CSV table of C-alpha atoms and ligand atoms in Angstrom, one decimal:
chain,number,residue,atom,x,y,z
A,1,MET,CA,182.2,54.5,116.1
A,2,ALA,CA,181.1,55.5,119.7
A,3,ARG,CA,183.5,54.1,122.2
A,4,LYS,CA,182.2,51.9,125.0
A,5,ARG,CA,182.2,53.2,128.5
A,6,ILE,CA,185.1,51.7,130.6
A,7,GLY,CA,183.7,49.5,133.4
A,8,ILE,CA,185.2,47.3,136.1
A,9,ASP,CA,185.3,44.2,133.8
A,10,ALA,CA,187.2,46.1,131.1
A,11,LEU,CA,189.8,47.1,133.6
A,12,ARG,CA,190.1,43.5,134.9
A,13,ARG,CA,190.5,42.3,131.3
A,14,LYS,CA,193.2,44.8,130.7
A,15,LYS,CA,195.1,43.4,133.7
A,16,GLU,CA,194.6,39.8,132.4
A,17,ARG,CA,195.9,40.8,128.9
A,18,GLY,CA,198.9,42.7,130.4
A,19,GLU,CA,197.5,45.9,128.8
A,20,LYS,CA,198.4,49.0,130.9
A,21,ILE,CA,195.6,51.1,132.4
A,22,THR,CA,195.9,54.9,132.3
A,23,MET,CA,194.5,57.2,135.0
A,24,LEU,CA,194.9,61.0,135.4
A,25,THR,CA,193.3,63.4,137.8
A,26,ALA,CA,190.8,66.1,136.6
A,27,TYR,CA,189.1,68.8,138.6
A,28,ASP,CA,187.0,70.6,136.0
A,29,PHE,CA,185.0,70.3,132.7
A,30,PRO,CA,187.6,71.3,130.1
A,31,SER,CA,190.4,69.0,131.4
A,32,ALA,CA,187.9,66.2,131.8
A,33,GLN,CA,186.8,66.6,128.2
A,34,LEU,CA,190.4,66.6,127.0
A,35,LEU,CA,191.3,63.4,128.9
A,36,ASP,CA,188.2,61.6,127.7
A,37,GLU,CA,188.8,62.6,124.1
A,38,LEU,CA,192.4,61.3,124.4
A,39,GLU,CA,191.1,58.0,125.6
A,40,ILE,CA,192.4,58.0,129.2
A,41,ASP,CA,190.8,54.9,130.8
A,42,THR,CA,190.0,56.3,134.2
A,43,ILE,CA,189.6,59.9,135.5
A,44,LEU,CA,190.1,60.5,139.2
A,45,VAL,CA,188.7,63.6,140.9
A,46,GLY,CA,191.4,63.4,143.5
A,47,ASP,CA,191.2,65.2,146.8
A,48,SER,CA,194.6,66.6,145.6
A,49,LEU,CA,192.0,69.2,144.5
A,50,GLY,CA,192.7,70.7,147.8
A,51,ASN,CA,196.4,71.5,147.3
A,52,VAL,CA,196.5,71.6,143.5
A,53,VAL,CA,193.4,73.8,142.8
A,54,LEU,CA,191.9,75.2,146.0
A,55,GLY,CA,195.1,76.5,147.5
A,56,TYR,CA,195.0,74.5,150.8
A,57,LYS,CA,198.3,73.3,152.1
A,58,ASP,CA,197.3,69.7,152.0
A,59,THR,CA,194.2,67.5,151.4
A,60,VAL,CA,192.9,67.4,154.9
A,61,PRO,CA,190.5,70.5,154.7
A,62,VAL,CA,188.8,69.2,151.5
A,63,THR,CA,185.0,68.8,152.1
A,64,MET,CA,182.5,66.5,150.6
A,65,ASP,CA,180.7,69.5,149.1
A,66,GLU,CA,183.8,70.6,147.3
A,67,MET,CA,184.4,67.2,146.0
A,68,ILE,CA,180.8,66.9,144.7
A,69,HIS,CA,181.0,70.3,143.1
A,70,HIS,CA,184.1,69.4,141.1
A,71,THR,CA,183.1,65.8,140.3
A,72,ARG,CA,179.8,67.2,138.8
A,73,ALA,CA,181.9,69.5,136.5
A,74,VAL,CA,184.1,66.6,135.5
A,75,ARG,CA,181.1,64.3,134.9
A,76,ARG,CA,179.8,66.8,132.3
A,77,GLY,CA,183.1,66.3,130.3
A,78,VAL,CA,183.3,62.5,130.5
A,79,GLU,CA,181.6,60.1,128.2
A,80,THR,CA,183.8,57.0,128.1
A,81,ALA,CA,186.3,57.0,130.9
A,82,MET,CA,185.5,55.6,134.3
A,83,LEU,CA,184.9,58.5,136.7
A,84,ILE,CA,186.2,58.0,140.2
A,85,GLY,CA,185.5,60.4,143.1
A,86,ASP,CA,188.0,60.5,145.9
A,87,MET,CA,186.5,60.4,149.4
A,88,PRO,CA,188.0,63.3,151.4
A,89,PHE,CA,189.3,63.1,154.9
A,90,GLY,CA,186.4,62.7,157.4
A,91,SER,CA,184.0,61.3,154.9
A,92,PHE,CA,184.6,57.6,155.6
A,93,GLN,CA,186.6,57.3,158.8
A,94,LEU,CA,183.6,57.8,161.0
A,95,GLY,CA,182.3,54.4,160.1
A,96,PRO,CA,180.5,52.4,157.4
A,97,GLU,CA,177.2,54.3,157.7
A,98,THR,CA,178.8,57.7,157.0
A,99,ALA,CA,180.9,56.2,154.3
A,100,ILE,CA,177.9,54.7,152.6
A,101,ALA,CA,176.0,58.0,152.8
A,102,ASN,CA,178.9,59.9,151.2
A,103,GLY,CA,179.6,57.2,148.7
A,104,VAL,CA,176.0,57.3,147.6
A,105,ARG,CA,176.3,61.1,147.3
A,106,PHE,CA,179.2,60.7,144.9
A,107,MET,CA,177.1,58.5,142.7
A,108,LYS,CA,173.7,60.2,142.9
A,109,GLU,CA,174.7,63.9,143.1
A,110,ALA,CA,177.9,63.9,141.1
A,111,GLY,CA,177.5,60.9,138.7
A,112,ALA,CA,180.7,59.1,139.8
A,113,ASP,CA,181.1,55.6,138.7
A,114,ALA,CA,183.1,54.6,141.8
A,115,VAL,CA,184.9,56.1,144.8
A,116,LYS,CA,188.4,55.8,146.1
A,117,LEU,CA,189.4,55.8,149.7
A,118,GLU,CA,192.7,55.7,151.5
A,119,GLY,CA,193.9,53.1,154.0
A,120,GLY,CA,193.9,49.4,154.8
A,121,GLY,CA,193.3,47.8,158.3
A,122,PRO,CA,190.2,49.4,159.8
A,123,MET,CA,189.1,50.7,156.4
A,124,VAL,CA,188.6,47.1,155.1
A,125,GLU,CA,185.2,46.9,156.8
A,126,VAL,CA,184.2,50.2,155.4
A,127,VAL,CA,185.1,48.9,151.9
A,128,ASP,CA,183.2,45.8,152.5
A,129,ARG,CA,180.1,47.7,153.6
A,130,LEU,CA,180.4,50.2,150.7
A,131,THR,CA,180.6,47.5,148.0
A,132,LYS,CA,177.7,45.6,149.6
A,133,ALA,CA,175.7,48.8,149.4
A,134,GLY,CA,176.5,49.0,145.7
A,135,VAL,CA,179.2,51.6,145.7
A,136,PRO,CA,182.3,50.4,143.7
A,137,VAL,CA,185.5,51.1,145.6
A,138,VAL,CA,189.1,51.7,144.6
A,139,GLY,CA,191.5,51.2,147.6
A,140,HIS,CA,194.6,53.4,148.1
A,141,LEU,CA,197.7,52.0,150.0
A,142,GLY,CA,201.3,53.0,150.7
A,143,LEU,CA,201.6,56.8,151.1
A,144,THR,CA,198.1,57.9,152.0
A,145,PRO,CA,198.3,61.8,152.0
A,146,GLN,CA,195.3,62.3,154.3
A,147,THR,CA,197.3,60.6,157.1
A,148,ALA,CA,200.8,61.5,156.0
A,149,GLY,CA,201.6,62.9,159.4
A,150,MET,CA,201.0,59.5,161.0
A,151,LEU,CA,203.3,57.9,158.4
A,152,GLY,CA,206.2,60.2,159.2
A,153,GLY,CA,205.5,62.6,156.4
A,154,TYR,CA,205.5,62.3,152.6
A,155,ARG,CA,207.8,59.4,152.3
A,156,VAL,CA,208.2,55.9,150.8
A,157,GLN,CA,206.1,53.3,152.5
A,158,GLY,CA,206.6,49.5,152.8
A,159,GLU,CA,210.3,49.9,152.6
A,160,THR,CA,211.1,47.1,155.2
A,161,ALA,CA,210.2,43.4,154.7
A,162,ASP,CA,207.7,43.6,157.6
A,163,LYS,CA,206.0,46.7,156.3
A,164,ALA,CA,205.9,45.3,152.8
A,165,LYS,CA,204.1,42.2,154.2
A,166,VAL,CA,201.6,44.4,156.0
A,167,LEU,CA,201.0,46.3,152.8
A,168,GLN,CA,200.4,43.1,150.8
A,169,ASP,CA,198.1,41.7,153.5
A,170,ASP,CA,196.1,45.0,153.4
A,171,ALA,CA,195.9,44.8,149.6
A,172,LEU,CA,194.6,41.2,149.7
A,173,ALA,CA,192.1,42.2,152.5
A,174,LEU,CA,190.8,45.1,150.4
A,175,GLN,CA,190.4,42.8,147.4
A,176,GLN,CA,188.6,40.3,149.6
A,177,ALA,CA,186.3,43.1,150.9
A,178,GLY,CA,185.3,43.9,147.3
A,179,ALA,CA,187.7,46.7,146.1
A,180,PHE,CA,188.0,46.4,142.3
A,181,MET,CA,191.3,48.3,142.0
A,182,ILE,CA,194.0,49.6,144.3
A,183,VAL,CA,196.2,52.7,144.0
A,184,LEU,CA,199.7,52.1,145.3
A,185,GLU,CA,201.5,55.4,146.2
A,186,CYS,CA,205.2,55.8,146.9
A,187,VAL,CA,206.1,52.1,147.4
A,188,PRO,CA,209.4,50.4,146.4
A,189,GLU,CA,209.1,49.1,142.9
A,190,VAL,CA,209.7,45.5,143.9
A,191,VAL,CA,207.0,45.6,146.6
A,192,ALA,CA,204.4,47.1,144.2
A,193,THR,CA,205.3,44.5,141.6
A,194,LYS,CA,204.8,41.6,144.1
A,195,VAL,CA,201.5,43.1,145.3
A,196,THR,CA,200.3,43.4,141.8
A,197,GLN,CA,201.2,39.8,141.0
A,198,ALA,CA,199.4,38.6,144.2
A,199,LEU,CA,196.2,40.4,143.3
A,200,ALA,CA,193.5,39.5,140.7
A,201,ILE,CA,192.3,43.1,140.7
A,202,PRO,CA,194.4,45.8,138.9
A,203,THR,CA,196.9,48.1,140.7
A,204,ILE,CA,197.5,51.7,139.7
A,205,GLY,CA,200.9,53.1,140.7
A,206,ILE,CA,202.1,56.5,141.5
A,207,GLY,CA,205.7,56.4,142.6
A,208,ALA,CA,205.4,52.6,142.6
A,209,GLY,CA,207.3,51.6,139.4
A,210,PRO,CA,206.3,50.0,136.1
A,211,GLY,CA,205.3,46.7,137.6
A,212,CYS,CA,201.8,48.0,138.4
A,213,ASP,CA,198.9,47.4,136.1
A,214,GLY,CA,198.5,51.1,135.4
A,215,GLN,CA,199.8,54.5,136.3
A,216,VAL,CA,198.3,57.7,137.6
A,217,LEU,CA,199.7,61.3,137.7
A,218,VAL,CA,198.2,64.6,138.7
A,219,PHE,CA,197.1,66.6,135.7
A,220,HIS,CA,199.0,69.7,136.7
A,221,ASP,CA,202.2,67.8,137.4
A,222,LEU,CA,202.2,66.0,134.0
A,223,LEU,CA,201.7,69.3,132.2
A,224,GLY,CA,204.2,71.3,134.3
A,225,ILE,CA,201.6,73.8,135.4
A,226,ARG,CA,202.7,74.0,139.0
A,227,SER,CA,206.1,75.3,140.1
A,228,GLY,CA,207.6,74.4,143.5
A,229,PHE,CA,208.5,71.0,144.8
A,230,THR,CA,208.2,68.2,142.4
A,231,PRO,CA,208.1,64.6,143.8
A,232,LYS,CA,210.7,62.2,142.3
A,233,PHE,CA,207.9,60.1,140.7
A,234,VAL,CA,206.6,62.9,138.6
A,235,LYS,CA,207.5,63.2,134.9
A,236,LYS,CA,206.6,66.5,133.4
A,237,TYR,CA,205.6,65.9,129.8
A,238,ALA,CA,205.4,69.7,129.2
A,239,GLN,CA,206.4,73.0,130.8
A,240,LEU,CA,203.0,74.8,130.5
A,241,GLU,CA,203.9,77.1,133.3
A,242,THR,CA,206.5,78.8,131.2
A,243,ILE,CA,204.1,79.1,128.2
A,244,MET,CA,201.4,80.5,130.5
A,245,HIS,CA,203.8,82.9,132.0
A,246,GLU,CA,204.9,84.2,128.6
A,247,ALA,CA,201.3,84.5,127.3
A,248,ILE,CA,200.0,86.4,130.4
A,249,SER,CA,203.0,88.7,130.4
A,250,ALA,CA,202.5,89.5,126.7
A,251,TYR,CA,198.8,90.2,127.3
A,252,ARG,CA,199.6,92.5,130.2
A,253,ASP,CA,202.2,94.4,128.2
A,254,GLU,CA,199.9,94.8,125.1
A,255,VAL,CA,197.0,96.0,127.1
A,256,LYS,CA,199.2,98.6,128.8
A,257,SER,CA,200.8,99.7,125.4
A,258,GLY,CA,197.4,99.7,123.6
A,259,ALA,CA,198.5,97.0,121.1
A,260,PHE,CA,195.6,94.9,122.2
A,261,PRO,CA,192.9,94.8,121.1
A,262,ALA,CA,193.9,95.3,117.4
A,263,PRO,CA,191.4,96.1,114.6
A,264,GLU,CA,190.8,92.4,114.0
A,265,HIS,CA,189.5,92.0,117.5
A,266,CYS,CA,187.0,94.9,117.1
A,267,PHE,CA,183.4,95.0,115.7
A,268,PRO,CA,182.7,97.6,112.9
A,269,MET,CA,179.5,99.5,112.5
A,270,ALA,CA,177.8,100.0,109.1
A,271,SER,CA,178.7,103.4,107.7
A,272,LYS,CA,175.0,104.4,107.2
A,273,GLU,CA,174.4,103.8,110.9
A,274,LEU,CA,177.5,105.6,111.7
A,275,ASP,CA,176.3,108.7,109.8
A,276,LYS,CA,173.1,108.7,111.8
A,277,LEU,CA,174.9,108.4,115.0
A,278,TYR,CA,177.3,111.3,114.5
B,1,KIV,O1,194.2,62.8,145.2
B,1,KIV,C1,194.9,62.3,144.3
B,1,KIV,O2,195.1,63.0,143.3
B,1,KIV,C2,195.3,61.0,144.4
B,1,KIV,C3,196.2,60.4,143.3
B,1,KIV,C4,197.4,61.1,143.2
B,1,KIV,C5,196.3,58.9,143.4
B,1,KIV,O3,195.0,60.3,145.3
């Protein structure tokens, strides 16, 4: 039986039933197809594209054109999951008009079902205008990588009572402005749980503990494709980097030694044709 596409109401009902929501990032067609087949609820084309796939040192240089290009590829692989495009730095901070223009691009040009944008405070008005313009919005609070420099680096946010209160107020304001879901990144577990309980809309945690309504991880982190620094909140469910390393080294060695390609990888020619040829 064909599965029903996951919409905003389905996510809200999951929260009400206490059923956890799954989210993963994807940046290309094959990974999107895989996640959709495996019934991941929501797929985020994160601007982590910048550091995970495009080789930038952080997410700041990522452009709208790059996000659209990758979101289109992901769209082609997704039938059921909700597809969320991440608004890159500079695409919504200039004000509601620019944000609406870019949000509309995500939907019209890339086929996104919704967009995500980082920040509370001044971003609340942007969320309000986007949702009124018909662009569904996911908020993102706590550690917001696009402005990590202003937050003192990649560190836990909302770790004092005062900061936790500001975070909760921001979450409530985003909900009031029309956000239908909020990502909480690198927030103490107790704070994320309290915010989740205070909201009618679902929260998705990353480094925010199990009290959130759902969880998100970066595709490459979950599969252990990337070496280097691994944040505390990442669980690697596989070590694909090791497998890829072994496979590529074996290929290199077999090409050099002549062991690849073997007869089973070659195409024969009919002997009567062969006779004519030589
Ligand atoms: O860009 C991204 O991948 C994200 C998630 C990790 C939430 O924002």
